[in-house]
Amino acid sequence: MSKLTPTILILDDDPDFLRLLGLWLESEGYRVLASSDPVQGIQIFRNNPPDVVITDLRMPGMDGMMVLEEVQMRDPDLPVILLTAHGSIPNAVAAMRAQAFGYLSKPFSNEELQELTRAALAQRRAGQETRKLRAALRDQAGQSILHRSPIMAALVDELARVAPSQASIFLSGESGSGKERVARAIHDASPRSDAPFVAVNCGAIPADLAESELFGHVKGAFTGATQDHTGLLRSADNGTLFLDEIADLPLSLQVKLLRVLQEGTLRPVGAKTEIAVNLRVISATHQDIHTLTASGAFREDLYYRLHVIPLRVPSLSERAEDIPLLAQYFLDRESQRLDRNIQGFSPEALDKLMQRPWPGNVRELENAITFAAAVTERGWVAADAIPDAGRQGGQSAFPPLQDAKAAFERSYLENLLRATDGNISRAARIAGRHRTDLYKLMRKHGLAPQLFKGQEDRDEE
């Protein structure tokens, strides 16, 4: 919101009705600006930008469609609600095509007015937050680490200081916190940025293949070795080798890695000569490396070789300010990949994202947003589209029943509103629900009436 108290501008040439609208809106705590002269109302709009405009459709001198056009020229995202005593299909179609937020046919109840106003304000908040997030993403375009939080800003500053060094760096942090992205950021800012960056998950390499995968082998070294194999360490020559989950590396290979770091040479399996390599090593683990070293599970001499510059990557719960930025980045990426017009997160969805503990950190957040984008066809991501903690939809061929119900309900509403050209009264009749109930459902799923343009009933226009 641009102000602590939302401001509503209302325009209607009937002074008595204008006064009634003002009383209804003020009773909800809104700051109300009003005028029975639309030309004067536009001047008020220019001098005191509101959060929502509510205007009568038919007024002398300047009608509601002209008001809508003027508002959109200055603030395209400002919600405009049109009022008319001549409710009809042509009016609804024209309003939706002109990108009005919605319209109400007189007479309407205070409850209907408040529901539509709350929905408009929610969209206003969501739109303002989305613009801020996308501006921040543009400012950080090309950077490896997206952030808003002070703790990540401090880490990014530290990375800039250590990147030019050739010293080994040891990253600690929870699983999914983004250690590989930090390692890549160090590489990109280092003198080795034009050389390879090779990431190796030490815990994912089968034990019987680990030595060959890391150090390479020569043809005939063992059964099945039909040709020479370079190995991951040599693939990173002159560049950066990122050894993730280094604590899972077998002790026998820890000895061989130590020799590479000490001598700058390695011997492929089956080879008789040493090969020189020039590596900058960044290693990482989510385990307590100090405890492992003290217990003998990790070699102390290798620990000191790797642990030259220690850096800790914070968990997502420690950098909660970054959640909206990361979520918007993942959402925009998925929206583009799926070729969908997903505008952003509804306020309820954003609240849900902020309240989650995210034990899986950035990786869990990314999975949740991928699922949310998959079940959101267009408009705003609703809270129900965010899978509950521990119930990631992408981990199963079937989403949880609650998520499936929410996805169906949203799809039903979208199809219904599309079929009725965004006419709330007609949609409510078809659905067998009161208009107020339909507005509540639309607000729940982050759907705005202007998303649905009229394409039918040509004979009535």
Short mmCIF file of N, CA and C in Angstrom, two decimals, residues 209-219 221-222 225 227-235 253 256 260 266-271 273 275 277:
data_model
loop_
_atom_site.label_atom_id
_atom_site.label_comp_id
_atom_site.label_asym_id
_atom_site.label_seq_id
_atom_site.Cartn_x
_atom_site.Cartn_y
_atom_site.Cartn_z
N LEU A 209 33.22 -46.91 -8.32
CA LEU A 209 33.58 -46.10 -9.48
C LEU A 209 34.20 -44.76 -9.10
N ALA A 210 34.24 -44.46 -7.80
CA ALA A 210 34.64 -43.13 -7.35
C ALA A 210 36.04 -42.75 -7.80
N GLU A 211 37.01 -43.66 -7.65
CA GLU A 211 38.39 -43.32 -8.01
C GLU A 211 38.51 -43.03 -9.50
N SER A 212 37.89 -43.88 -10.33
CA SER A 212 37.95 -43.68 -11.78
C SER A 212 37.24 -42.39 -12.18
N GLU A 213 36.06 -42.10 -11.57
CA GLU A 213 35.31 -40.90 -11.92
C GLU A 213 36.08 -39.64 -11.55
N LEU A 214 36.76 -39.67 -10.42
CA LEU A 214 37.47 -38.48 -9.96
C LEU A 214 38.82 -38.32 -10.63
N PHE A 215 39.60 -39.39 -10.66
CA PHE A 215 41.00 -39.28 -11.11
C PHE A 215 41.21 -39.76 -12.55
N GLY A 216 40.19 -40.40 -13.13
CA GLY A 216 40.31 -40.89 -14.49
C GLY A 216 40.98 -42.26 -14.53
N HIS A 217 41.05 -42.85 -15.72
CA HIS A 217 41.74 -44.12 -15.89
C HIS A 217 42.27 -44.22 -17.31
N VAL A 218 43.19 -45.15 -17.51
CA VAL A 218 43.72 -45.40 -18.84
C VAL A 218 43.07 -46.64 -19.41
N LYS A 219 43.12 -46.76 -20.70
CA LYS A 219 42.54 -47.91 -21.38
C LYS A 219 43.16 -49.20 -20.87
N ALA A 221 42.82 -50.43 -17.84
CA ALA A 221 43.13 -50.40 -16.41
C ALA A 221 42.32 -51.44 -15.64
N PHE A 222 41.13 -51.75 -16.11
CA PHE A 222 40.28 -52.76 -15.47
C PHE A 222 39.27 -53.24 -16.51
N ALA A 225 37.30 -51.02 -19.15
CA ALA A 225 38.00 -49.77 -19.47
C ALA A 225 38.49 -49.84 -20.91
N GLN A 227 38.64 -47.43 -23.12
CA GLN A 227 39.32 -46.23 -23.59
C GLN A 227 39.73 -45.36 -22.42
N ASP A 228 40.61 -44.41 -22.67
CA ASP A 228 41.05 -43.52 -21.60
C ASP A 228 39.87 -42.67 -21.11
N HIS A 229 39.88 -42.37 -19.82
CA HIS A 229 38.84 -41.52 -19.22
C HIS A 229 39.53 -40.38 -18.46
N THR A 230 39.19 -39.15 -18.80
CA THR A 230 39.88 -37.99 -18.24
C THR A 230 39.69 -37.85 -16.74
N GLY A 231 38.48 -38.03 -16.24
CA GLY A 231 38.20 -37.84 -14.83
C GLY A 231 37.80 -36.40 -14.52
N LEU A 232 37.06 -36.24 -13.43
CA LEU A 232 36.49 -34.94 -13.10
C LEU A 232 37.55 -33.93 -12.66
N LEU A 233 38.59 -34.40 -11.96
CA LEU A 233 39.62 -33.47 -11.51
C LEU A 233 40.35 -32.84 -12.69
N ARG A 234 40.72 -33.64 -13.66
CA ARG A 234 41.41 -33.10 -14.84
C ARG A 234 40.48 -32.24 -15.69
N SER A 235 39.17 -32.54 -15.64
CA SER A 235 38.22 -31.72 -16.39
C SER A 235 38.17 -30.30 -15.86
N LEU A 253 40.18 -42.38 -0.79
CA LEU A 253 40.26 -41.32 -1.79
C LEU A 253 40.63 -39.98 -1.17
N LYS A 256 44.31 -39.73 -1.68
CA LYS A 256 44.67 -39.37 -3.05
C LYS A 256 44.37 -37.90 -3.34
N VAL A 260 46.93 -34.64 -4.47
CA VAL A 260 46.69 -33.69 -5.56
C VAL A 260 46.87 -32.26 -5.07
N LEU A 266 48.26 -35.75 -10.32
CA LEU A 266 47.43 -36.91 -10.02
C LEU A 266 47.83 -38.05 -10.95
N ARG A 267 47.48 -39.25 -10.56
CA ARG A 267 47.75 -40.42 -11.38
C ARG A 267 46.45 -41.14 -11.67
N PRO A 268 46.00 -41.19 -12.94
CA PRO A 268 44.79 -41.93 -13.28
C PRO A 268 44.95 -43.41 -12.95
N VAL A 269 43.84 -44.10 -12.75
CA VAL A 269 43.85 -45.52 -12.45
C VAL A 269 44.53 -46.27 -13.61
N GLY A 270 45.54 -47.04 -13.28
CA GLY A 270 46.24 -47.83 -14.29
C GLY A 270 47.39 -47.11 -14.95
N ALA A 271 47.56 -45.81 -14.68
CA ALA A 271 48.64 -45.04 -15.32
C ALA A 271 49.94 -45.23 -14.56
N THR A 273 52.46 -42.77 -14.88
CA THR A 273 53.05 -41.45 -14.69
C THR A 273 52.05 -40.48 -14.10
N ILE A 275 50.24 -36.73 -13.75
CA ILE A 275 49.80 -35.66 -14.65
C ILE A 275 49.58 -34.40 -13.83
N VAL A 277 48.05 -30.92 -12.64
CA VAL A 277 46.77 -30.23 -12.68
C VAL A 277 46.84 -28.96 -11.84
#
